[in-house]
mmCIF file of C-alpha atoms in Angstrom:
data_model
loop_
_atom_site.group_PDB
_atom_site.id
_atom_site.type_symbol
_atom_site.label_atom_id
_atom_site.label_comp_id
_atom_site.label_asym_id
_atom_site.label_seq_id
_atom_site.Cartn_x
_atom_site.Cartn_y
_atom_site.Cartn_z
ATOM 1 C CA UNK A 1 1.594 105.876 121.971
ATOM 2 C CA UNK A 2 0.742 107.070 118.463
ATOM 3 C CA UNK A 3 -2.494 105.080 118.337
ATOM 4 C CA UNK A 4 -3.494 106.460 121.719
ATOM 5 C CA UNK A 5 -2.877 110.050 120.567
ATOM 6 C CA UNK A 6 -4.829 109.523 117.345
ATOM 7 C CA UNK A 7 -7.721 107.995 119.251
ATOM 8 C CA UNK A 8 -7.757 110.960 121.643
ATOM 9 C CA UNK A 9 -7.738 113.450 118.754
ATOM 10 C CA UNK A 10 -10.575 111.599 117.024
ATOM 11 C CA UNK A 11 -12.638 111.676 120.208
ATOM 12 C CA UNK A 12 -11.988 115.437 120.618
ATOM 13 C CA UNK A 13 -13.092 116.148 117.036
ATOM 14 C CA UNK A 14 -16.204 114.014 117.479
ATOM 15 C CA UNK A 15 -17.111 115.874 120.681
ATOM 16 C CA UNK A 16 -16.594 119.238 119.020
ATOM 17 C CA UNK A 17 -18.773 118.334 116.032
ATOM 18 C CA UNK A 18 -21.586 116.969 118.172
ATOM 19 C CA UNK A 19 -21.525 120.014 120.451
ATOM 20 C CA UNK A 20 -21.493 122.444 117.522
ATOM 21 C CA UNK A 21 -24.457 120.690 115.867
ATOM 22 C CA UNK A 22 -26.313 120.729 119.172
ATOM 23 C CA UNK A 23 -25.746 124.475 119.515
ATOM 24 C CA UNK A 24 -27.088 125.101 116.018
ATOM 25 C CA UNK A 25 -30.167 122.972 116.687
ATOM 26 C CA UNK A 26 -29.381 120.434 113.960
ATOM 27 C CA UNK A 27 -28.897 117.527 116.313
ATOM 28 C CA UNK A 28 -30.259 116.463 119.649
ATOM 29 C CA UNK A 29 -27.812 117.509 122.379
ATOM 30 C CA UNK A 30 -26.227 114.725 124.402
ATOM 31 C CA UNK A 31 -27.316 113.995 127.920
ATOM 32 C CA UNK A 32 -26.311 116.653 130.408
ATOM 33 C CA UNK A 33 -26.181 119.471 127.827
ATOM 34 C CA UNK A 34 -28.734 122.195 127.311
ATOM 35 C CA UNK A 35 -29.011 124.401 124.244
ATOM 36 C CA UNK A 36 -30.082 128.019 124.494
ATOM 37 C CA UNK A 37 -32.337 129.135 121.622
ATOM 38 C CA UNK A 38 -30.890 131.738 119.287
ATOM 39 C CA UNK A 39 -33.759 134.175 119.892
ATOM 40 C CA UNK A 40 -33.008 134.420 123.588
ATOM 41 C CA UNK A 41 -29.807 136.454 123.583
ATOM 42 C CA UNK A 42 -29.876 137.149 127.314
ATOM 43 C CA UNK A 43 -31.573 134.316 129.131
ATOM 44 C CA UNK A 44 -32.585 134.760 132.730
ATOM 45 C CA UNK A 45 -30.530 131.796 133.931
ATOM 46 C CA UNK A 46 -27.289 131.625 131.991
ATOM 47 C CA UNK A 47 -25.415 129.236 134.277
ATOM 48 C CA UNK A 48 -26.360 126.290 132.073
ATOM 49 C CA UNK A 49 -25.138 128.005 128.893
ATOM 50 C CA UNK A 50 -21.836 128.967 130.546
ATOM 51 C CA UNK A 51 -21.414 125.396 131.683
ATOM 52 C CA UNK A 52 -22.088 124.196 128.140
ATOM 53 C CA UNK A 53 -19.428 126.497 126.658
ATOM 54 C CA UNK A 54 -16.988 125.511 129.384
ATOM 55 C CA UNK A 55 -17.555 121.814 128.654
ATOM 56 C CA UNK A 56 -17.132 122.349 124.918
ATOM 57 C CA UNK A 57 -13.826 124.165 125.326
ATOM 58 C CA UNK A 58 -12.481 121.665 127.852
ATOM 59 C CA UNK A 59 -13.527 118.528 125.986
ATOM 60 C CA UNK A 60 -12.748 119.355 122.370
ATOM 61 C CA UNK A 61 -10.060 122.089 122.180
ATOM 62 C CA UNK A 62 -6.538 121.977 123.577
ATOM 63 C CA UNK A 63 -5.332 125.481 124.399
ATOM 64 C CA UNK A 64 -1.571 126.125 124.325
ATOM 65 C CA UNK A 65 -1.432 128.547 127.235
ATOM 66 C CA UNK A 66 0.676 128.399 130.396
ATOM 67 C CA UNK A 67 -1.083 126.984 133.404
ATOM 68 C CA UNK A 68 0.926 128.943 135.955
ATOM 69 C CA UNK A 69 2.075 132.525 136.157
ATOM 70 C CA UNK A 70 5.794 133.149 135.627
ATOM 71 C CA UNK A 71 7.311 134.686 138.718
ATOM 72 C CA UNK A 72 9.041 138.062 138.794
ATOM 73 C CA UNK A 73 12.418 136.465 139.515
ATOM 74 C CA UNK A 74 12.201 134.222 136.464
ATOM 75 C CA UNK A 75 11.103 137.120 134.277
ATOM 76 C CA UNK A 76 14.056 139.232 135.397
ATOM 77 C CA UNK A 77 16.448 136.316 134.915
ATOM 78 C CA UNK A 78 15.204 135.807 131.371
ATOM 79 C CA UNK A 79 15.499 139.533 130.657
ATOM 80 C CA UNK A 80 18.872 140.326 132.233
ATOM 81 C CA UNK A 81 20.525 136.937 132.715
ATOM 82 C CA UNK A 82 22.684 135.866 135.629
ATOM 83 C CA UNK A 83 25.704 137.944 136.729
ATOM 84 C CA UNK A 84 27.903 134.902 137.322
ATOM 85 C CA UNK A 85 26.884 133.036 134.130
ATOM 86 C CA UNK A 86 25.363 135.016 131.245
ATOM 87 C CA UNK A 87 24.927 138.745 131.885
ATOM 88 C CA UNK A 88 22.921 140.334 129.055
ATOM 89 C CA UNK A 89 23.221 144.089 129.788
ATOM 90 C CA UNK A 90 26.193 145.978 128.375
ATOM 91 C CA UNK A 91 29.365 145.735 130.422
ATOM 92 C CA UNK A 92 32.238 148.231 129.931
ATOM 93 C CA UNK A 93 35.359 146.622 128.485
ATOM 94 C CA UNK A 94 38.543 146.963 130.500
ATOM 95 C CA UNK A 95 40.935 145.133 128.160
ATOM 96 C CA UNK A 96 41.501 147.961 125.663
ATOM 97 C CA UNK A 97 44.962 148.676 124.293
ATOM 98 C CA UNK A 98 46.470 151.518 122.260
ATOM 99 C CA UNK A 99 47.939 150.552 118.884
ATOM 100 C CA UNK A 100 51.664 151.280 118.630
ATOM 101 C CA UNK A 101 51.449 152.128 114.913
ATOM 102 C CA UNK A 102 48.393 154.374 114.540
ATOM 103 C CA UNK A 103 47.351 155.163 118.123
ATOM 104 C CA UNK A 104 43.798 153.804 117.807
ATOM 105 C CA UNK A 105 42.190 151.819 120.593
ATOM 106 C CA UNK A 106 41.503 148.130 120.093
ATOM 107 C CA UNK A 107 40.591 145.139 122.204
ATOM 108 C CA UNK A 108 43.348 142.923 123.533
ATOM 109 C CA UNK A 109 43.795 139.760 121.487
ATOM 110 C CA UNK A 110 42.380 141.371 118.318
ATOM 111 C CA UNK A 111 43.963 143.211 115.408
ATOM 112 C CA UNK A 112 43.785 146.981 115.287
ATOM 113 C CA UNK A 113 40.847 147.805 112.966
ATOM 114 C CA UNK A 114 42.539 150.949 111.587
ATOM 115 C CA UNK A 115 45.741 149.140 110.621
ATOM 116 C CA UNK A 116 43.779 146.182 109.285
ATOM 117 C CA UNK A 117 41.682 148.463 107.052
ATOM 118 C CA UNK A 118 44.910 149.673 105.397
ATOM 119 C CA UNK A 119 45.990 146.061 104.850
ATOM 120 C CA UNK A 120 42.592 145.263 103.345
ATOM 121 C CA UNK A 121 42.855 148.180 100.900
ATOM 122 C CA UNK A 122 46.345 147.120 99.808
ATOM 123 C CA UNK A 123 45.255 143.501 99.397
ATOM 124 C CA UNK A 124 42.269 144.616 97.314
ATOM 125 C CA UNK A 125 44.618 146.626 95.073
ATOM 126 C CA UNK A 126 46.785 143.508 94.610
ATOM 127 C CA UNK A 127 43.712 141.429 93.694
ATOM 128 C CA UNK A 128 42.624 144.013 91.127
ATOM 129 C CA UNK A 129 46.108 144.072 89.576
ATOM 130 C CA UNK A 130 46.160 140.267 89.314
ATOM 131 C CA UNK A 131 42.665 140.223 87.805
ATOM 132 C CA UNK A 132 43.538 142.953 85.287
ATOM 133 C CA UNK A 133 46.636 141.129 84.038
ATOM 134 C CA UNK A 134 45.744 137.438 84.368
ATOM 135 C CA UNK A 135 41.960 137.512 84.334
ATOM 136 C CA UNK A 136 39.782 135.077 86.241
ATOM 137 C CA UNK A 137 41.159 131.929 84.637
ATOM 138 C CA UNK A 138 42.614 129.236 86.910
ATOM 139 C CA UNK A 139 46.351 129.627 87.483
ATOM 140 C CA UNK A 140 48.783 126.767 86.985
ATOM 141 C CA UNK A 141 51.832 128.677 88.273
ATOM 142 C CA UNK A 142 52.699 130.671 91.362
ATOM 143 C CA UNK A 143 52.034 134.411 91.266
ATOM 144 C CA UNK A 144 54.604 136.838 92.660
ATOM 145 C CA UNK A 145 53.650 140.458 93.373
ATOM 146 C CA UNK A 146 56.546 142.896 93.027
ATOM 147 C CA UNK A 147 56.417 146.588 93.775
ATOM 148 C CA UNK A 148 58.376 149.275 92.020
ATOM 149 C CA UNK A 149 62.155 148.684 92.200
ATOM 150 C CA UNK A 150 61.977 145.201 93.735
ATOM 151 C CA UNK A 151 62.862 143.340 90.542
ATOM 152 C CA UNK A 152 66.235 145.072 90.226
ATOM 153 C CA UNK A 153 69.182 143.105 91.559
ATOM 154 C CA UNK A 154 67.277 139.814 91.765
ATOM 155 C CA UNK A 155 68.443 137.023 89.412
ATOM 156 C CA UNK A 156 65.929 135.728 86.887
ATOM 157 C CA UNK A 157 66.364 132.187 88.241
ATOM 158 C CA UNK A 158 64.750 133.313 91.508
ATOM 159 C CA UNK A 159 61.420 134.001 89.757
ATOM 160 C CA UNK A 160 61.738 131.238 87.170
ATOM 161 C CA UNK A 161 58.458 129.420 86.521
ATOM 162 C CA UNK A 162 56.380 132.077 88.307
ATOM 163 C CA UNK A 163 54.033 134.737 87.040
ATOM 164 C CA UNK A 164 55.141 138.225 88.017
ATOM 165 C CA UNK A 165 52.676 141.015 88.756
ATOM 166 C CA UNK A 166 54.271 144.443 89.027
ATOM 167 C CA UNK A 167 52.624 147.155 91.076
ATOM 168 C CA UNK A 168 53.250 150.699 89.786
ATOM 169 C CA UNK A 169 54.044 152.124 93.213
ATOM 170 C CA UNK A 170 56.456 151.590 96.044
ATOM 171 C CA UNK A 171 55.797 149.023 98.724
ATOM 172 C CA UNK A 172 54.306 150.573 101.891
ATOM 173 C CA UNK A 173 56.727 150.412 104.824
ATOM 174 C CA UNK A 174 54.239 148.507 106.991
ATOM 175 C CA UNK A 175 53.514 145.887 104.277
ATOM 176 C CA UNK A 176 56.212 143.278 104.779
ATOM 177 C CA UNK A 177 57.642 141.507 101.756
ATOM 178 C CA UNK A 178 57.897 138.219 103.625
ATOM 179 C CA UNK A 179 54.120 137.906 103.954
ATOM 180 C CA UNK A 180 53.742 136.902 100.300
ATOM 181 C CA UNK A 181 56.669 134.489 100.151
ATOM 182 C CA UNK A 182 56.720 130.856 101.179
ATOM 183 C CA UNK A 183 60.029 131.279 103.003
ATOM 184 C CA UNK A 184 61.828 134.185 104.606
ATOM 185 C CA UNK A 185 65.304 132.816 103.897
ATOM 186 C CA UNK A 186 67.288 133.237 100.719
ATOM 187 C CA UNK A 187 68.756 130.543 98.524
ATOM 188 C CA UNK A 188 71.397 128.381 100.224
ATOM 189 C CA UNK A 189 74.964 128.557 98.911
ATOM 190 C CA UNK A 190 76.047 125.115 100.195
ATOM 191 C CA UNK A 191 74.490 121.680 100.042
ATOM 192 C CA UNK A 192 75.824 120.421 103.382
ATOM 193 C CA UNK A 193 73.633 120.660 106.471
ATOM 194 C CA UNK A 194 75.261 121.079 109.870
ATOM 195 C CA UNK A 195 73.585 119.514 112.913
ATOM 196 C CA UNK A 196 72.526 121.984 115.569
ATOM 197 C CA UNK A 197 71.485 121.843 119.219
ATOM 198 C CA UNK A 198 73.613 118.819 120.023
ATOM 199 C CA UNK A 199 74.180 117.859 123.645
#
């Protein structure tokens, strides 16, 4: 297949070169071709010259143009899509909900962007506090973020072996403390485990 394609390309180039030289008058044109002299810009009978140009373009140059016109239906389908498959024009959304916390509208199945922007700002403040105190060095211990007044009443053994970052403000009411902890339960007072959900 490759040898056949290369042979076809070589033949096309050879035809183009021979036809170009024949047009310039540097080589005898092949049989069946006629060359119009350069001085005669508008010959009386130009059917032979048009045939020559047509043969040159057909024999030696491959044009990458469509052979058939695209129908109106296909053009509209490519532009607007199909209603039952992919519909490209804008469609009004009917699955909007009202946030219970801030009252902003958001799409069902997605977080409220207004509430999430507040969480992003608070998280960025936590990152800046950690970077200011610990730097950008790799950490070998867990980091605990405590807001103002959260360290009081907690035994030191609870935060033993952890790095504590204190924020100089109170924790926002919507920012849960359990989000930054590995468990939501406190330390167990007994070592015995009772089986549950027995038949």
